[in-house]
Amino acid sequence: GESVGLHLPTLSVQEGDNSIINCAYSNSASDYFIWYKQESGKGPQFIIDIRSNMDKRQGQRVTVLLNKTVKHLSLQIAATQPGDSAVYFCAENSGGSNYKLTFGKGTLLTVNP
Amino acid sequence: EAGVTQFPSHSVIEKGQTVTLRCDPISGHDNLYWYRRVMGKEIKFLLHFVKESKQDESGMPNNRFLAERTGGTYSTLKVQPAELEDSGVYFCASSQERGFTDTQYFGPGTRLTVL
């Protein structure tokens, strides 16, 4: 069946370093991809998204890369800060009239001061 | 602008009891979604409302779950009777009605524990 998964369940980095969180997906019809950040006690918070017709999109300190050939998505966080510590989820949908999101398991990012 | 709100934040009930979760979407958002995350698993889609109509309920696990959105504003999700495997965090999200790329904004979730 369709699935969106993550290579690494945990990632620990030093403050100021760059972080890379990876995600694999299996649905070749996926058209829209999103990264969410979830802090303790809160719901998922939108970070950045990308359509399947793009391979890179940049935001403030974050960049999402999409490689459709190998069905791989990554989130890069520049100059990681303690406030970036959270669980990060990738999600996708196949577009059209389908609005439901399929989530990966999540990666716990810990930033050490 | 207020975000998506959910009530209660926590609920602890006995197996066989009934629980009703409430979600208030962002004002003006026609789309409302329910998701849940059970222990150690991914966040899973349950259903999608457009205004008061169920657009997609393919994720509802069984007929013990009933979602309503009367009047197209807030929504309730009732679990009756609750089973142990229903424990988890139930998230509500909402989005505007412009297409599938509209950002889904999530509420803080309701943590349900069934004993």
Tab-separated table of C-alpha atoms in Angstrom:
chain	number	residue	atom	x	y	z
A	1	GLY	CA	0.000	0.000	0.000
A	2	GLU	CA	0.986	3.648	-0.075
A	3	SER	CA	3.358	4.753	2.615
A	4	VAL	CA	5.570	7.612	3.547
A	5	GLY	CA	8.424	6.716	5.840
A	6	LEU	CA	11.552	8.098	7.416
A	7	HIS	CA	15.104	6.796	7.277
A	8	LEU	CA	16.107	7.941	10.781
A	9	PRO	CA	13.871	8.084	13.842
A	10	THR	CA	16.231	10.388	15.821
A	11	LEU	CA	18.763	13.049	14.952
A	12	SER	CA	21.005	14.901	17.383
A	13	VAL	CA	22.961	17.975	16.273
A	14	GLN	CA	24.969	20.765	17.806
A	15	GLU	CA	23.561	24.268	17.880
A	16	GLY	CA	24.675	26.150	14.793
A	17	ASP	CA	25.114	23.038	12.666
A	18	ASN	CA	22.940	22.248	9.665
A	19	SER	CA	20.362	19.480	10.013
A	20	ILE	CA	19.087	17.169	7.315
A	21	ILE	CA	15.958	15.100	7.853
A	22	ASN	CA	15.072	12.511	5.242
A	23	CYS	CA	11.853	10.919	4.084
A	24	ALA	CA	11.029	8.215	1.553
A	25	TYR	CA	7.662	7.798	-0.095
A	26	SER	CA	6.264	4.974	-2.184
A	27	ASN	CA	3.350	6.517	-4.052
A	28	SER	CA	4.563	7.588	-7.487
A	29	ALA	CA	1.339	9.577	-7.898
A	30	SER	CA	2.197	11.844	-4.962
A	31	ASP	CA	1.832	15.412	-6.125
A	32	TYR	CA	2.248	17.544	-3.037
A	33	PHE	CA	4.630	17.223	-0.115
A	34	ILE	CA	4.712	18.999	3.196
A	35	TRP	CA	6.980	19.153	6.208
A	36	TYR	CA	5.436	19.655	9.624
A	37	LYS	CA	7.101	20.370	12.955
A	38	GLN	CA	5.526	19.133	16.161
A	39	GLU	CA	6.634	20.426	19.536
A	40	SER	CA	5.686	18.725	22.751
A	41	GLY	CA	2.020	19.256	23.634
A	42	LYS	CA	1.210	20.952	20.355
A	43	GLY	CA	-0.220	19.912	17.026
A	44	PRO	CA	1.796	19.661	13.800
A	45	GLN	CA	2.864	23.063	12.516
A	46	PHE	CA	3.368	23.709	8.800
A	47	ILE	CA	6.975	24.454	7.839
A	48	ILE	CA	7.299	24.273	4.081
A	49	ASP	CA	5.758	22.516	1.106
A	50	ILE	CA	6.686	21.568	-2.438
A	51	ARG	CA	4.817	20.435	-5.519
A	52	SER	CA	5.946	17.483	-7.588
A	53	ASN	CA	6.890	19.727	-10.514
A	54	MET	CA	9.653	21.285	-8.410
A	55	ASP	CA	12.862	19.813	-7.013
A	56	LYS	CA	13.804	22.482	-4.508
A	57	ARG	CA	12.119	25.145	-2.472
A	58	GLN	CA	13.599	27.487	0.085
A	59	GLY	CA	12.126	29.201	3.081
A	60	GLN	CA	13.566	30.987	6.027
A	61	ARG	CA	16.478	28.767	7.183
A	62	VAL	CA	14.731	25.736	5.671
A	63	THR	CA	15.049	24.078	2.291
A	64	VAL	CA	13.062	21.145	0.973
A	65	LEU	CA	14.531	18.934	-1.743
A	66	LEU	CA	12.503	16.499	-3.790
A	67	ASN	CA	13.980	13.670	-5.820
A	68	LYS	CA	11.148	11.994	-7.693
A	69	THR	CA	13.442	9.487	-9.359
A	70	VAL	CA	14.168	7.776	-6.060
A	71	LYS	CA	11.027	9.006	-4.274
A	72	HIS	CA	12.972	10.893	-1.643
A	73	LEU	CA	12.252	14.098	0.237
A	74	SER	CA	14.543	15.965	2.592
A	75	LEU	CA	14.316	18.934	4.912
A	76	GLN	CA	17.435	20.970	5.515
A	77	ILE	CA	17.573	23.350	8.461
A	78	ALA	CA	20.410	25.863	8.434
A	79	ALA	CA	22.113	27.033	11.623
A	80	THR	CA	19.982	24.785	13.802
A	81	GLN	CA	18.798	26.404	17.033
A	82	PRO	CA	17.539	24.892	20.301
A	83	GLY	CA	14.043	26.038	19.333
A	84	ASP	CA	14.203	23.700	16.355
A	85	SER	CA	14.099	20.699	18.692
A	86	ALA	CA	10.888	18.854	17.824
A	87	VAL	CA	9.485	15.917	15.889
A	88	TYR	CA	9.451	16.495	12.144
A	89	PHE	CA	6.941	14.773	9.889
A	90	CYS	CA	6.829	14.564	6.138
A	91	ALA	CA	3.410	14.196	4.555
A	92	GLU	CA	2.063	13.863	1.044
A	93	ASN	CA	-1.082	13.703	-0.958
A	94	SER	CA	-1.764	12.646	-4.507
A	95	GLY	CA	-3.677	15.760	-5.445
A	96	GLY	CA	-6.863	16.268	-7.387
A	97	SER	CA	-9.917	15.804	-5.218
A	98	ASN	CA	-7.874	13.915	-2.622
A	99	TYR	CA	-7.106	16.233	0.264
A	100	LYS	CA	-6.067	13.668	2.850
A	101	LEU	CA	-2.458	13.676	3.992
A	102	THR	CA	-0.353	10.556	4.411
A	103	PHE	CA	2.251	11.038	7.125
A	104	GLY	CA	5.583	9.447	7.819
A	105	LYS	CA	6.516	8.178	11.294
A	106	GLY	CA	8.437	11.288	12.314
A	107	THR	CA	12.034	12.145	13.211
A	108	LEU	CA	12.946	13.510	16.614
A	109	LEU	CA	15.470	16.319	16.229
A	110	THR	CA	17.433	17.251	19.335
A	111	VAL	CA	19.631	20.339	19.269
A	112	ASN	CA	22.416	20.396	21.827
A	113	PRO	CA	23.577	23.818	23.044
B	1	GLU	CA	-6.685	35.089	14.245
B	2	ALA	CA	-7.504	32.124	16.479
B	3	GLY	CA	-6.148	28.769	15.430
B	4	VAL	CA	-7.829	25.408	15.457
B	5	THR	CA	-9.026	24.552	18.944
B	6	GLN	CA	-9.884	21.165	20.385
B	7	PHE	CA	-11.653	20.082	23.526
B	8	PRO	CA	-10.890	18.391	25.810
B	9	SER	CA	-7.104	18.349	25.797
B	10	HIS	CA	-7.097	15.039	27.666
B	11	SER	CA	-9.718	12.383	28.290
B	12	VAL	CA	-9.400	9.219	30.324
B	13	ILE	CA	-12.282	6.765	30.086
B	14	GLU	CA	-13.059	3.136	30.796
B	15	LYS	CA	-13.419	0.604	28.045
B	16	GLY	CA	-17.029	0.528	26.883
B	17	GLN	CA	-17.730	4.154	27.716
B	18	THR	CA	-18.518	6.922	25.256
B	19	VAL	CA	-16.371	9.949	24.546
B	20	THR	CA	-17.066	12.969	22.368
B	21	LEU	CA	-14.251	15.122	21.056
B	22	ARG	CA	-14.845	18.606	19.737
B	23	CYS	CA	-13.003	20.652	17.138
B	24	ASP	CA	-13.443	24.308	16.267
B	25	PRO	CA	-11.746	25.107	12.952
B	26	ILE	CA	-10.275	28.419	11.929
B	27	SER	CA	-13.124	30.788	11.104
B	28	GLY	CA	-14.008	30.682	7.426
B	29	HIS	CA	-12.329	27.341	6.737
B	30	ASP	CA	-14.687	25.073	4.842
B	31	ASN	CA	-12.443	22.018	5.066
B	32	LEU	CA	-12.174	20.161	8.346
B	33	TYR	CA	-10.169	16.991	8.913
B	34	TRP	CA	-9.761	14.457	11.673
B	35	TYR	CA	-6.534	12.518	12.115
B	36	ARG	CA	-5.218	10.369	14.915
B	37	ARG	CA	-1.918	9.024	16.101
B	38	VAL	CA	-1.880	5.840	18.088
B	39	MET	CA	1.179	4.870	20.125
B	40	GLY	CA	4.281	4.398	17.997
B	41	LYS	CA	2.454	4.800	14.718
B	42	GLU	CA	2.102	7.455	12.073
B	43	ILE	CA	-0.528	10.164	12.100
B	44	LYS	CA	-3.410	8.612	10.174
B	45	PHE	CA	-6.217	10.299	8.309
B	46	LEU	CA	-9.752	9.601	9.541
B	47	LEU	CA	-12.080	11.805	7.539
B	48	HIS	CA	-12.603	15.072	5.704
B	49	PHE	CA	-15.578	17.427	5.791
B	50	VAL	CA	-16.335	20.118	3.280
B	51	LYS	CA	-18.707	22.380	5.173
B	52	GLU	CA	-21.241	19.961	6.666
B	53	SER	CA	-20.722	17.173	4.113
B	54	LYS	CA	-18.429	14.183	4.519
B	55	GLN	CA	-16.107	14.337	1.541
B	56	ASP	CA	-13.924	11.375	2.453
B	57	GLU	CA	-14.373	9.022	5.382
B	58	SER	CA	-12.089	6.291	4.109
B	59	GLY	CA	-9.939	6.417	7.230
B	60	MET	CA	-12.664	5.812	9.800
B	61	PRO	CA	-11.679	2.545	11.492
B	62	ASN	CA	-15.143	1.141	12.183
B	63	ASN	CA	-18.730	2.042	13.010
B	64	ARG	CA	-17.885	2.834	16.625
B	65	PHE	CA	-16.660	6.196	15.332
B	66	LEU	CA	-19.165	8.869	14.350
B	67	ALA	CA	-18.184	12.321	13.112
B	68	GLU	CA	-20.562	15.196	12.622
B	69	ARG	CA	-20.320	18.767	11.509
B	70	THR	CA	-23.788	20.199	11.769
B	71	GLY	CA	-24.028	23.690	10.337
B	72	GLY	CA	-20.590	23.453	8.816
B	73	THR	CA	-18.812	25.040	11.750
B	74	TYR	CA	-17.455	22.957	14.627
B	75	SER	CA	-17.196	19.195	14.455
B	76	THR	CA	-17.554	16.375	16.942
B	77	LEU	CA	-16.056	12.916	16.882
B	78	LYS	CA	-17.811	10.363	19.056
B	79	VAL	CA	-16.376	7.010	19.979
B	80	GLN	CA	-18.983	4.562	21.265
B	81	PRO	CA	-18.172	2.177	22.826
B	82	ALA	CA	-14.504	2.953	23.316
B	83	GLU	CA	-11.958	0.138	23.081
B	84	LEU	CA	-8.381	-0.041	24.352
B	85	GLU	CA	-6.950	0.320	20.839
B	86	ASP	CA	-8.684	3.688	20.456
B	87	SER	CA	-6.139	5.292	22.790
B	88	GLY	CA	-4.035	7.913	21.078
B	89	VAL	CA	-3.968	11.563	20.125
B	90	TYR	CA	-6.777	12.840	17.939
B	91	PHE	CA	-5.951	15.847	15.808
B	92	CYS	CA	-8.275	18.141	13.974
B	93	ALA	CA	-7.132	20.333	11.102
B	94	SER	CA	-8.778	22.874	8.844
B	95	SER	CA	-8.036	24.540	5.531
B	96	GLN	CA	-9.611	27.003	3.168
B	97	GLU	CA	-11.376	25.797	0.039
B	98	ARG	CA	-9.030	26.485	-2.835
B	99	GLY	CA	-7.527	23.081	-3.540
B	100	PHE	CA	-5.496	20.215	-2.171
B	101	THR	CA	-2.441	22.424	-1.680
B	102	ASP	CA	-4.188	24.591	0.878
B	103	THR	CA	-2.246	24.397	4.108
B	104	GLN	CA	-3.905	22.216	6.728
B	105	TYR	CA	-3.624	23.907	10.108
B	106	PHE	CA	-3.676	21.522	13.027
B	107	GLY	CA	-5.087	21.888	16.483
B	108	PRO	CA	-3.203	20.807	19.621
B	109	GLY	CA	-4.959	17.456	19.731
B	110	THR	CA	-6.992	15.530	22.278
B	111	ARG	CA	-5.132	12.784	24.091
B	112	LEU	CA	-7.540	9.898	24.643
B	113	THR	CA	-6.698	7.133	27.076
B	114	VAL	CA	-8.987	4.117	27.263
B	115	LEU	CA	-8.420	1.940	30.347
